[in-house]
Amino acid sequence: MATQHLVAAAALVACLLVLPVHGRNITAILQGYKEYKLYNQYLSETKVCDEINSRQSTSMTILVLSNDAMTTLAKDAGDSLPAIKNALRLHSVLDYYDRKKVKKYGDESAATLYQATGDAAETTGNVKVVDQEDKNYGFSAATAGARICTVTKEVETHPFKFAILEVTAPIEFDGLFDVPSTANLTRLLERAGCKVFASLAASTGVLKSYEDAMDKGLTLFAVNDDAFSAKDVPDVKTMSKANLTKLLQLHALPSYNTKTSLKSVKGPLRTLAAKDDVTVVAKGDDVSLDTGKTRSRVASTVVDSVPFCLLTMDSLLVPPELYVGAPAPAPADAPQGSPPAADAPSVAADHADHKSKKPSASSAVASRPVAALAAAAVCSVVLASLL
């Protein structure tokens, strides 16, 4: 009988493992705490929330600040969103901590999202975990003599997975608020190996459109010089200015997006061409953009300076109508008596047919509860047969 109970328990565990698990969402959690409203607002504006939410399998501790303390941090950062983003990343610790753990293991160093970006000098992107007197503990910058910010409240703790802790003051150090200059976009593009892209943008006037959008929100997808000589890429030397402008506008979004935040985008994205031109295809850590005829992978982040993000792509994004393999338009006036030409499949039809074969996002979501109920039913049958 005992053996049957053990087998039944094992079966139950196996069944539960197939049930869907909903991931944590830091902004949704913090919406229930009005004292962290400003902190939560900056998490959203800087997209740090997407970086936190993308690490579902990583143990994390988020060091939150009250509205007053967050106001102090913003003032220290000169109200610069890129600088505030550095600080919020520093307050996102890549390990789990609570009072019990700190009292047991004492002082130690911990990595943060800021250290993970590679922007920090040496190990300045880490924080120190400090065991203080009595029941107190806190965190400080990794630099010598940094002030200790004591934990005033354990807001939420989910042992060894996720914690939200309120600290008395912002964790800061000299150099935290230093951010790269984005004043010269041409220079940024050239340093990234995108000289041809920069030259074409300047000659068509699209560069001015990029620059005008940088302060409002711009995500730019640039390609290196070799991408323009790849197979099936239209010859930009013979392309009309109108088509070249369209091509370059396709490589920019009038909104701020990081590579991480693009993973959560649903549906088509509107580019500077004022059309829903591209869709995001995300798989694991890889993110690609699809025009319906070409697909290009996001290779690296050159500059992430809210509200501007410069990313490089593996290949050129080409709209269907400019794709080298696209059918030529039919002549306006066909000669009388000429045999009718065979209908060529349209690019739009091909794309629509391709999309129709994919299950919709709504059907995929709707199927999850059904799958969960089916799994639960199987569990009940298994348990009933074993007990």
mmCIF file of C-alpha atoms in Angstrom:
data_model
loop_
_atom_site.group_PDB
_atom_site.id
_atom_site.type_symbol
_atom_site.label_atom_id
_atom_site.label_comp_id
_atom_site.label_asym_id
_atom_site.label_seq_id
_atom_site.Cartn_x
_atom_site.Cartn_y
_atom_site.Cartn_z
ATOM 1 C CA MET A 1 0.000 0.000 0.000
ATOM 2 C CA ALA A 2 2.839 2.357 0.882
ATOM 3 C CA THR A 3 4.419 1.586 -2.468
ATOM 4 C CA GLN A 4 1.185 2.494 -4.235
ATOM 5 C CA HIS A 5 1.072 5.847 -2.441
ATOM 6 C CA LEU A 6 4.664 6.567 -3.510
ATOM 7 C CA VAL A 7 3.890 5.704 -7.108
ATOM 8 C CA ALA A 8 0.764 7.864 -6.965
ATOM 9 C CA ALA A 9 2.742 10.792 -5.573
ATOM 10 C CA ALA A 10 5.340 10.413 -8.316
ATOM 11 C CA ALA A 11 2.598 10.338 -10.940
ATOM 12 C CA LEU A 12 1.070 13.508 -9.498
ATOM 13 C CA VAL A 13 4.408 15.332 -9.645
ATOM 14 C CA ALA A 14 4.915 14.222 -13.234
ATOM 15 C CA CYS A 15 1.465 15.479 -14.190
ATOM 16 C CA LEU A 16 1.959 18.835 -12.499
ATOM 17 C CA LEU A 17 5.160 19.335 -14.446
ATOM 18 C CA VAL A 18 3.210 19.453 -17.709
ATOM 19 C CA LEU A 19 0.816 22.131 -16.464
ATOM 20 C CA PRO A 20 1.560 25.687 -17.697
ATOM 21 C CA VAL A 21 3.624 27.940 -15.428
ATOM 22 C CA HIS A 22 3.012 31.688 -15.582
ATOM 23 C CA GLY A 23 6.130 33.859 -15.387
ATOM 24 C CA ARG A 24 6.659 36.803 -13.104
ATOM 25 C CA ASN A 25 6.022 40.328 -14.344
ATOM 26 C CA ILE A 26 7.787 42.948 -12.237
ATOM 27 C CA THR A 27 5.646 45.923 -13.315
ATOM 28 C CA ALA A 28 2.421 44.000 -12.713
ATOM 29 C CA ILE A 29 3.640 43.062 -9.233
ATOM 30 C CA LEU A 30 4.647 46.607 -8.321
ATOM 31 C CA GLN A 31 1.333 48.054 -9.511
ATOM 32 C CA GLY A 32 -0.080 46.822 -6.227
ATOM 33 C CA TYR A 33 2.282 49.088 -4.256
ATOM 34 C CA LYS A 34 1.565 52.806 -4.685
ATOM 35 C CA GLU A 35 4.704 53.686 -2.692
ATOM 36 C CA TYR A 36 6.794 52.385 -5.612
ATOM 37 C CA LYS A 37 4.781 54.032 -8.396
ATOM 38 C CA LEU A 38 7.651 56.240 -9.584
ATOM 39 C CA TYR A 39 10.147 53.371 -9.494
ATOM 40 C CA ASN A 40 7.749 51.241 -11.534
ATOM 41 C CA GLN A 41 7.236 54.066 -14.015
ATOM 42 C CA TYR A 42 10.971 54.325 -14.675
ATOM 43 C CA LEU A 43 11.243 50.538 -15.031
ATOM 44 C CA SER A 44 8.772 50.796 -17.913
ATOM 45 C CA GLU A 45 10.225 53.914 -19.543
ATOM 46 C CA THR A 46 13.751 52.501 -19.592
ATOM 47 C CA LYS A 47 12.651 48.953 -20.558
ATOM 48 C CA VAL A 48 14.587 47.527 -17.596
ATOM 49 C CA CYS A 49 11.353 45.708 -16.760
ATOM 50 C CA ASP A 50 11.763 43.677 -19.965
ATOM 51 C CA GLU A 51 15.293 42.683 -18.950
ATOM 52 C CA ILE A 52 14.015 41.518 -15.561
ATOM 53 C CA ASN A 53 11.044 39.657 -17.013
ATOM 54 C CA SER A 54 13.208 37.916 -19.618
ATOM 55 C CA ARG A 55 15.224 36.184 -16.872
ATOM 56 C CA GLN A 56 12.489 33.857 -15.652
ATOM 57 C CA SER A 57 14.940 31.059 -14.867
ATOM 58 C CA THR A 58 17.376 33.336 -13.006
ATOM 59 C CA SER A 59 17.155 33.945 -9.253
ATOM 60 C CA MET A 60 16.809 37.695 -8.760
ATOM 61 C CA THR A 61 16.442 40.346 -6.073
ATOM 62 C CA ILE A 62 14.987 43.724 -7.027
ATOM 63 C CA LEU A 63 16.002 46.583 -4.732
ATOM 64 C CA VAL A 64 13.116 49.034 -4.946
ATOM 65 C CA LEU A 65 12.990 52.660 -3.842
ATOM 66 C CA SER A 66 10.119 54.624 -2.346
ATOM 67 C CA ASN A 67 8.760 57.516 -4.390
ATOM 68 C CA ASP A 68 10.874 59.993 -2.397
ATOM 69 C CA ALA A 69 14.062 57.945 -2.786
ATOM 70 C CA MET A 70 13.390 57.463 -6.508
ATOM 71 C CA THR A 71 12.979 61.231 -6.884
ATOM 72 C CA THR A 72 16.416 61.631 -5.291
ATOM 73 C CA LEU A 73 17.948 59.116 -7.719
ATOM 74 C CA ALA A 74 16.419 60.869 -10.737
ATOM 75 C CA LYS A 75 17.784 64.206 -9.504
ATOM 76 C CA ASP A 76 21.255 62.692 -8.953
ATOM 77 C CA ALA A 77 21.112 61.359 -12.527
ATOM 78 C CA GLY A 78 20.203 64.797 -13.885
ATOM 79 C CA ASP A 79 16.821 63.398 -14.977
ATOM 80 C CA SER A 80 18.664 61.577 -17.753
ATOM 81 C CA LEU A 81 16.822 58.376 -18.694
ATOM 82 C CA PRO A 82 20.002 56.600 -19.895
ATOM 83 C CA ALA A 83 21.669 57.397 -16.544
ATOM 84 C CA ILE A 84 18.589 56.304 -14.591
ATOM 85 C CA LYS A 85 18.611 53.061 -16.579
ATOM 86 C CA ASN A 86 22.173 52.348 -15.382
ATOM 87 C CA ALA A 87 21.029 52.801 -11.785
ATOM 88 C CA LEU A 88 17.943 50.600 -12.154
ATOM 89 C CA ARG A 89 20.094 47.854 -13.619
ATOM 90 C CA LEU A 90 22.434 48.199 -10.625
ATOM 91 C CA HIS A 91 19.432 47.689 -8.341
ATOM 92 C CA SER A 92 18.534 44.442 -10.138
ATOM 93 C CA VAL A 93 20.627 41.760 -8.432
ATOM 94 C CA LEU A 94 21.213 38.427 -10.185
ATOM 95 C CA ASP A 95 20.739 36.239 -7.113
ATOM 96 C CA TYR A 96 18.211 35.692 -4.371
ATOM 97 C CA TYR A 97 18.585 37.398 -0.973
ATOM 98 C CA ASP A 98 16.508 37.746 2.156
ATOM 99 C CA ARG A 99 17.291 38.292 5.837
ATOM 100 C CA LYS A 100 17.616 34.585 6.601
ATOM 101 C CA LYS A 101 20.148 33.992 3.817
ATOM 102 C CA VAL A 102 22.272 37.046 4.627
ATOM 103 C CA LYS A 103 22.382 36.203 8.348
ATOM 104 C CA LYS A 104 23.447 32.674 7.500
ATOM 105 C CA TYR A 105 26.139 33.397 4.901
ATOM 106 C CA GLY A 106 27.236 36.959 5.771
ATOM 107 C CA ASP A 107 28.845 39.510 3.465
ATOM 108 C CA GLU A 108 29.389 38.722 -0.209
ATOM 109 C CA SER A 109 29.517 40.257 -3.673
ATOM 110 C CA ALA A 110 26.669 39.863 -6.149
ATOM 111 C CA ALA A 111 26.347 40.537 -9.875
ATOM 112 C CA THR A 112 23.641 42.827 -11.284
ATOM 113 C CA LEU A 113 22.017 43.537 -14.638
ATOM 114 C CA TYR A 114 24.356 46.521 -14.961
ATOM 115 C CA GLN A 115 27.438 44.306 -14.623
ATOM 116 C CA ALA A 116 25.912 41.887 -17.151
ATOM 117 C CA THR A 117 25.690 44.613 -19.826
ATOM 118 C CA GLY A 118 29.475 44.933 -19.953
ATOM 119 C CA ASP A 119 29.208 48.718 -19.635
ATOM 120 C CA ALA A 120 30.606 48.806 -16.102
ATOM 121 C CA ALA A 121 34.323 49.308 -15.528
ATOM 122 C CA GLU A 122 35.830 46.089 -14.142
ATOM 123 C CA THR A 123 33.500 44.920 -11.316
ATOM 124 C CA THR A 124 31.897 48.262 -10.443
ATOM 125 C CA GLY A 125 28.609 46.879 -11.749
ATOM 126 C CA ASN A 126 28.408 44.466 -8.818
ATOM 127 C CA VAL A 127 26.949 45.233 -5.389
ATOM 128 C CA LYS A 128 28.033 44.197 -1.897
ATOM 129 C CA VAL A 129 25.620 42.347 0.345
ATOM 130 C CA VAL A 130 26.262 43.511 3.917
ATOM 131 C CA ASP A 131 25.269 41.779 7.167
ATOM 132 C CA GLN A 132 24.594 44.575 9.661
ATOM 133 C CA GLU A 133 23.939 44.543 13.399
ATOM 134 C CA ASP A 134 20.955 42.787 14.929
ATOM 135 C CA LYS A 135 18.415 41.855 12.269
ATOM 136 C CA ASN A 136 19.528 44.485 9.779
ATOM 137 C CA TYR A 137 21.213 43.925 6.429
ATOM 138 C CA GLY A 138 21.765 46.014 3.344
ATOM 139 C CA PHE A 139 23.466 46.574 0.001
ATOM 140 C CA SER A 140 26.137 48.965 -1.236
ATOM 141 C CA ALA A 141 28.101 49.749 -4.372
ATOM 142 C CA ALA A 142 31.213 47.630 -4.905
ATOM 143 C CA THR A 143 33.515 50.654 -4.657
ATOM 144 C CA ALA A 144 35.483 51.299 -1.462
ATOM 145 C CA GLY A 145 33.744 53.430 1.158
ATOM 146 C CA ALA A 146 30.327 53.259 -0.511
ATOM 147 C CA ARG A 147 27.354 53.924 1.770
ATOM 148 C CA ILE A 148 25.278 50.981 2.905
ATOM 149 C CA CYS A 149 21.611 51.147 1.925
ATOM 150 C CA THR A 150 19.729 49.214 4.597
ATOM 151 C CA VAL A 151 16.784 47.001 3.721
ATOM 152 C CA THR A 152 13.725 48.545 5.353
ATOM 153 C CA LYS A 153 11.131 46.085 4.119
ATOM 154 C CA GLU A 154 11.004 42.640 2.551
ATOM 155 C CA VAL A 155 8.180 43.470 0.142
ATOM 156 C CA GLU A 156 7.935 40.012 -1.422
ATOM 157 C CA THR A 157 10.106 36.928 -0.968
ATOM 158 C CA HIS A 158 9.859 33.677 -2.872
ATOM 159 C CA PRO A 159 12.812 31.727 -1.425
ATOM 160 C CA PHE A 160 15.727 31.175 -3.768
ATOM 161 C CA LYS A 161 13.743 32.411 -6.781
ATOM 162 C CA PHE A 162 12.655 36.033 -6.527
ATOM 163 C CA ALA A 163 12.626 38.826 -3.959
ATOM 164 C CA ILE A 164 11.619 42.476 -3.848
ATOM 165 C CA LEU A 165 13.347 44.447 -1.094
ATOM 166 C CA GLU A 166 12.978 48.134 -0.253
ATOM 167 C CA VAL A 167 16.237 49.938 0.555
ATOM 168 C CA THR A 168 16.638 53.279 2.310
ATOM 169 C CA ALA A 169 18.455 55.136 -0.468
ATOM 170 C CA PRO A 170 19.761 54.724 -4.031
ATOM 171 C CA ILE A 171 22.943 52.688 -4.533
ATOM 172 C CA GLU A 172 25.342 54.963 -6.429
ATOM 173 C CA PHE A 173 29.026 55.395 -7.251
ATOM 174 C CA ASP A 174 31.154 57.823 -9.274
ATOM 175 C CA GLY A 175 30.750 57.010 -12.964
ATOM 176 C CA LEU A 176 27.370 55.270 -12.670
ATOM 177 C CA PHE A 177 25.613 58.080 -14.496
ATOM 178 C CA ASP A 178 28.157 58.373 -17.336
ATOM 179 C CA VAL A 179 26.439 57.556 -20.640
ATOM 180 C CA PRO A 180 27.719 57.500 -24.241
ATOM 181 C CA SER A 181 27.130 60.544 -26.388
ATOM 182 C CA THR A 182 24.644 60.174 -29.244
ATOM 183 C CA ALA A 183 25.191 63.687 -30.611
ATOM 184 C CA ASN A 184 26.836 62.463 -33.847
ATOM 185 C CA LEU A 185 24.791 59.653 -35.406
ATOM 186 C CA THR A 186 27.017 59.445 -38.504
ATOM 187 C CA ARG A 187 30.056 58.794 -36.331
ATOM 188 C CA LEU A 188 28.211 56.110 -34.349
ATOM 189 C CA LEU A 189 27.242 54.331 -37.575
ATOM 190 C CA GLU A 190 30.730 54.536 -39.048
ATOM 191 C CA ARG A 191 32.343 53.188 -35.882
ATOM 192 C CA ALA A 192 29.927 50.260 -36.018
ATOM 193 C CA GLY A 193 31.161 49.379 -39.537
ATOM 194 C CA CYS A 194 28.071 50.818 -41.253
ATOM 195 C CA LYS A 195 29.704 53.479 -43.436
ATOM 196 C CA VAL A 196 27.654 52.708 -46.564
ATOM 197 C CA PHE A 197 24.439 52.810 -44.547
ATOM 198 C CA ALA A 198 25.445 56.175 -43.050
ATOM 199 C CA SER A 199 26.394 57.590 -46.477
ATOM 200 C CA LEU A 200 23.097 56.527 -48.078
ATOM 201 C CA ALA A 201 21.108 57.950 -45.159
ATOM 202 C CA ALA A 202 22.901 61.278 -45.528
ATOM 203 C CA SER A 203 22.527 61.481 -49.338
ATOM 204 C CA THR A 204 18.779 60.767 -49.251
ATOM 205 C CA GLY A 205 17.988 63.024 -46.309
ATOM 206 C CA VAL A 206 16.780 60.085 -44.216
ATOM 207 C CA LEU A 207 19.572 60.760 -41.737
ATOM 208 C CA LYS A 208 17.769 63.978 -40.780
ATOM 209 C CA SER A 209 14.596 61.962 -40.141
ATOM 210 C CA TYR A 210 16.575 59.635 -37.891
ATOM 211 C CA GLU A 211 18.098 62.537 -35.955
ATOM 212 C CA ASP A 212 14.753 64.301 -35.537
ATOM 213 C CA ALA A 213 13.255 61.129 -34.016
ATOM 214 C CA MET A 214 16.109 60.325 -31.631
ATOM 215 C CA ASP A 215 14.837 62.538 -28.809
ATOM 216 C CA LYS A 216 11.265 61.255 -29.110
ATOM 217 C CA GLY A 217 11.960 57.552 -29.588
ATOM 218 C CA LEU A 218 13.944 55.713 -32.279
ATOM 219 C CA THR A 219 15.180 52.185 -32.837
ATOM 220 C CA LEU A 220 17.624 52.004 -35.737
ATOM 221 C CA PHE A 221 18.640 48.733 -37.410
ATOM 222 C CA ALA A 222 21.878 49.338 -39.304
ATOM 223 C CA VAL A 223 23.783 46.882 -41.494
ATOM 224 C CA ASN A 224 27.491 46.667 -42.223
ATOM 225 C CA ASP A 225 29.023 47.461 -45.598
ATOM 226 C CA ASP A 226 29.186 43.817 -46.791
ATOM 227 C CA ALA A 227 25.397 43.447 -46.497
ATOM 228 C CA PHE A 228 24.862 45.654 -49.562
ATOM 229 C CA SER A 229 26.699 43.216 -51.862
ATOM 230 C CA ALA A 230 24.920 40.073 -50.662
ATOM 231 C CA LYS A 231 22.870 37.849 -52.995
ATOM 232 C CA ASP A 232 19.281 38.967 -53.810
ATOM 233 C CA VAL A 233 19.928 42.460 -52.434
ATOM 234 C CA PRO A 234 18.895 45.253 -54.820
ATOM 235 C CA ASP A 235 21.656 47.408 -56.268
ATOM 236 C CA VAL A 236 21.447 50.634 -54.303
ATOM 237 C CA LYS A 237 23.618 52.387 -56.898
ATOM 238 C CA THR A 238 20.868 52.132 -59.521
ATOM 239 C CA MET A 239 17.914 52.492 -57.158
ATOM 240 C CA SER A 240 15.719 55.576 -57.375
ATOM 241 C CA LYS A 241 15.849 58.019 -54.481
ATOM 242 C CA ALA A 242 12.238 57.203 -53.582
ATOM 243 C CA ASN A 243 12.935 53.471 -53.325
ATOM 244 C CA LEU A 244 16.191 54.023 -51.484
ATOM 245 C CA THR A 245 14.376 56.255 -48.995
ATOM 246 C CA LYS A 246 11.780 53.517 -48.466
ATOM 247 C CA LEU A 247 14.546 50.965 -47.908
ATOM 248 C CA LEU A 248 16.244 53.101 -45.262
ATOM 249 C CA GLN A 249 12.976 54.002 -43.530
ATOM 250 C CA LEU A 250 12.269 50.280 -43.230
ATOM 251 C CA HIS A 251 15.306 50.031 -40.939
ATOM 252 C CA ALA A 252 13.903 52.350 -38.259
ATOM 253 C CA LEU A 253 11.059 52.260 -35.758
ATOM 254 C CA PRO A 254 9.608 55.522 -34.370
ATOM 255 C CA SER A 255 9.768 54.140 -30.837
ATOM 256 C CA TYR A 256 12.358 53.001 -28.310
ATOM 257 C CA ASN A 257 12.958 49.244 -28.293
ATOM 258 C CA THR A 258 15.854 47.152 -27.072
ATOM 259 C CA LYS A 259 16.739 43.708 -28.374
ATOM 260 C CA THR A 260 15.234 42.213 -25.214
ATOM 261 C CA SER A 261 11.998 44.206 -25.425
ATOM 262 C CA LEU A 262 11.513 43.204 -29.066
ATOM 263 C CA LYS A 263 11.051 39.591 -27.925
ATOM 264 C CA SER A 264 7.719 40.467 -26.335
ATOM 265 C CA VAL A 265 6.339 42.398 -29.330
ATOM 266 C CA LYS A 266 3.193 40.898 -30.838
ATOM 267 C CA GLY A 267 1.954 41.674 -34.338
ATOM 268 C CA PRO A 268 3.523 43.847 -37.060
ATOM 269 C CA LEU A 269 5.737 46.825 -36.292
ATOM 270 C CA ARG A 270 5.293 50.220 -37.890
ATOM 271 C CA THR A 271 8.501 51.653 -39.329
ATOM 272 C CA LEU A 272 9.403 55.194 -40.373
ATOM 273 C CA ALA A 273 7.851 54.310 -43.732
ATOM 274 C CA ALA A 274 4.517 54.738 -41.857
ATOM 275 C CA LYS A 275 3.449 51.178 -42.614
ATOM 276 C CA ASP A 276 3.225 47.938 -40.633
ATOM 277 C CA ASP A 277 6.221 46.620 -42.528
ATOM 278 C CA VAL A 278 7.995 44.098 -40.287
ATOM 279 C CA THR A 279 7.224 41.384 -37.782
ATOM 280 C CA VAL A 280 9.424 40.065 -34.993
ATOM 281 C CA VAL A 281 10.521 36.437 -34.940
ATOM 282 C CA ALA A 282 12.024 35.486 -31.571
ATOM 283 C CA LYS A 283 13.509 32.138 -30.627
ATOM 284 C CA GLY A 284 15.481 31.881 -27.406
ATOM 285 C CA ASP A 285 18.022 34.699 -27.365
ATOM 286 C CA ASP A 286 17.801 35.234 -31.134
ATOM 287 C CA VAL A 287 15.622 38.049 -32.474
ATOM 288 C CA SER A 288 14.952 38.583 -36.168
ATOM 289 C CA LEU A 289 12.831 40.926 -38.281
ATOM 290 C CA ASP A 290 10.787 39.623 -41.217
ATOM 291 C CA THR A 291 9.486 41.692 -44.158
ATOM 292 C CA GLY A 292 7.639 38.808 -45.804
ATOM 293 C CA LYS A 293 10.474 38.222 -48.283
ATOM 294 C CA THR A 294 13.616 38.722 -46.229
ATOM 295 C CA ARG A 295 14.511 37.955 -42.641
ATOM 296 C CA SER A 296 17.438 39.452 -40.759
ATOM 297 C CA ARG A 297 18.797 38.670 -37.304
ATOM 298 C CA VAL A 298 19.560 41.385 -34.757
ATOM 299 C CA ALA A 299 23.284 40.938 -34.226
ATOM 300 C CA SER A 300 24.344 43.352 -31.495
ATOM 301 C CA THR A 301 23.546 46.495 -29.542
ATOM 302 C CA VAL A 302 25.791 49.426 -30.464
ATOM 303 C CA VAL A 303 24.123 52.095 -28.319
ATOM 304 C CA ASP A 304 21.281 51.830 -25.813
ATOM 305 C CA SER A 305 20.570 55.366 -24.666
ATOM 306 C CA VAL A 306 16.896 55.919 -23.809
ATOM 307 C CA PRO A 307 14.954 56.840 -25.935
ATOM 308 C CA PHE A 308 17.380 55.833 -28.722
ATOM 309 C CA CYS A 309 18.694 52.366 -29.500
ATOM 310 C CA LEU A 310 21.117 51.490 -32.309
ATOM 311 C CA LEU A 311 21.237 47.820 -33.271
ATOM 312 C CA THR A 312 23.144 46.045 -36.048
ATOM 313 C CA MET A 313 21.608 43.433 -38.337
ATOM 314 C CA ASP A 314 23.138 40.444 -40.125
ATOM 315 C CA SER A 315 21.611 41.388 -43.474
ATOM 316 C CA LEU A 316 19.615 44.080 -45.241
ATOM 317 C CA LEU A 317 15.861 44.283 -44.750
ATOM 318 C CA VAL A 318 14.197 44.506 -48.152
ATOM 319 C CA PRO A 319 10.503 45.302 -48.674
ATOM 320 C CA PRO A 320 8.692 42.766 -50.895
ATOM 321 C CA GLU A 321 8.272 45.243 -53.766
ATOM 322 C CA LEU A 322 12.027 45.868 -53.919
ATOM 323 C CA TYR A 323 13.057 42.234 -53.524
ATOM 324 C CA VAL A 324 15.245 41.091 -56.453
ATOM 325 C CA GLY A 325 13.036 38.060 -57.091
ATOM 326 C CA ALA A 326 9.819 40.113 -57.133
ATOM 327 C CA PRO A 327 7.742 39.873 -60.356
ATOM 328 C CA ALA A 328 7.887 42.828 -62.726
ATOM 329 C CA PRO A 329 4.692 44.907 -62.954
ATOM 330 C CA ALA A 330 2.428 44.188 -65.936
ATOM 331 C CA PRO A 331 2.577 46.701 -68.841
ATOM 332 C CA ALA A 332 -0.100 49.385 -68.784
ATOM 333 C CA ASP A 333 -1.378 48.799 -72.354
ATOM 334 C CA ALA A 334 -0.957 45.311 -73.792
ATOM 335 C CA PRO A 335 -1.125 45.058 -77.628
ATOM 336 C CA GLN A 336 -4.484 43.875 -78.970
ATOM 337 C CA GLY A 337 -4.564 40.254 -79.958
ATOM 338 C CA SER A 338 -1.651 39.328 -77.752
ATOM 339 C CA PRO A 339 -2.101 36.121 -75.782
ATOM 340 C CA PRO A 340 -2.834 36.771 -72.117
ATOM 341 C CA ALA A 341 0.196 36.424 -69.880
ATOM 342 C CA ALA A 342 0.120 33.793 -67.176
ATOM 343 C CA ASP A 343 -0.830 35.258 -63.839
ATOM 344 C CA ALA A 344 2.227 35.585 -61.631
ATOM 345 C CA PRO A 345 1.679 34.925 -57.948
ATOM 346 C CA SER A 346 1.684 38.208 -56.079
ATOM 347 C CA VAL A 347 4.087 38.864 -53.218
ATOM 348 C CA ALA A 348 1.162 39.926 -51.009
ATOM 349 C CA ALA A 349 -0.703 36.690 -51.794
ATOM 350 C CA ASP A 350 2.373 34.600 -51.038
ATOM 351 C CA HIS A 351 2.799 36.416 -47.734
ATOM 352 C CA ALA A 352 -0.899 36.129 -46.845
ATOM 353 C CA ASP A 353 -0.838 32.397 -47.658
ATOM 354 C CA HIS A 354 2.299 31.965 -45.594
ATOM 355 C CA LYS A 355 0.653 33.739 -42.644
ATOM 356 C CA SER A 356 -2.579 31.746 -42.998
ATOM 357 C CA LYS A 357 -0.674 28.494 -42.418
ATOM 358 C CA LYS A 358 0.550 29.662 -39.048
ATOM 359 C CA PRO A 359 -1.657 29.256 -35.974
ATOM 360 C CA SER A 360 -2.837 32.598 -34.647
ATOM 361 C CA ALA A 361 -1.565 33.915 -31.322
ATOM 362 C CA SER A 362 -5.122 33.960 -29.958
ATOM 363 C CA SER A 363 -5.681 30.295 -30.826
ATOM 364 C CA ALA A 364 -2.382 29.357 -29.202
ATOM 365 C CA VAL A 365 -3.309 31.194 -26.014
ATOM 366 C CA ALA A 366 -6.834 29.812 -26.040
ATOM 367 C CA SER A 367 -5.496 26.261 -26.314
ATOM 368 C CA ARG A 368 -3.479 26.534 -23.096
ATOM 369 C CA PRO A 369 -6.416 26.244 -20.652
ATOM 370 C CA VAL A 370 -7.711 23.267 -22.668
ATOM 371 C CA ALA A 371 -4.309 21.610 -22.455
ATOM 372 C CA ALA A 372 -4.184 22.295 -18.721
ATOM 373 C CA LEU A 373 -7.625 20.732 -18.174
ATOM 374 C CA ALA A 374 -6.661 17.725 -20.267
ATOM 375 C CA ALA A 375 -3.476 17.282 -18.250
ATOM 376 C CA ALA A 376 -5.429 17.565 -14.994
ATOM 377 C CA ALA A 377 -7.912 14.953 -16.224
ATOM 378 C CA VAL A 378 -5.076 12.575 -17.068
ATOM 379 C CA CYS A 379 -3.647 13.120 -13.571
ATOM 380 C CA SER A 380 -6.992 12.197 -11.993
ATOM 381 C CA VAL A 381 -7.236 8.994 -14.016
ATOM 382 C CA VAL A 382 -3.663 8.033 -13.173
ATOM 383 C CA LEU A 383 -4.169 8.655 -9.471
ATOM 384 C CA ALA A 384 -7.526 6.818 -9.384
ATOM 385 C CA SER A 385 -5.964 3.752 -10.978
ATOM 386 C CA LEU A 386 -3.016 3.719 -8.612
ATOM 387 C CA LEU A 387 -4.713 4.373 -5.261
#
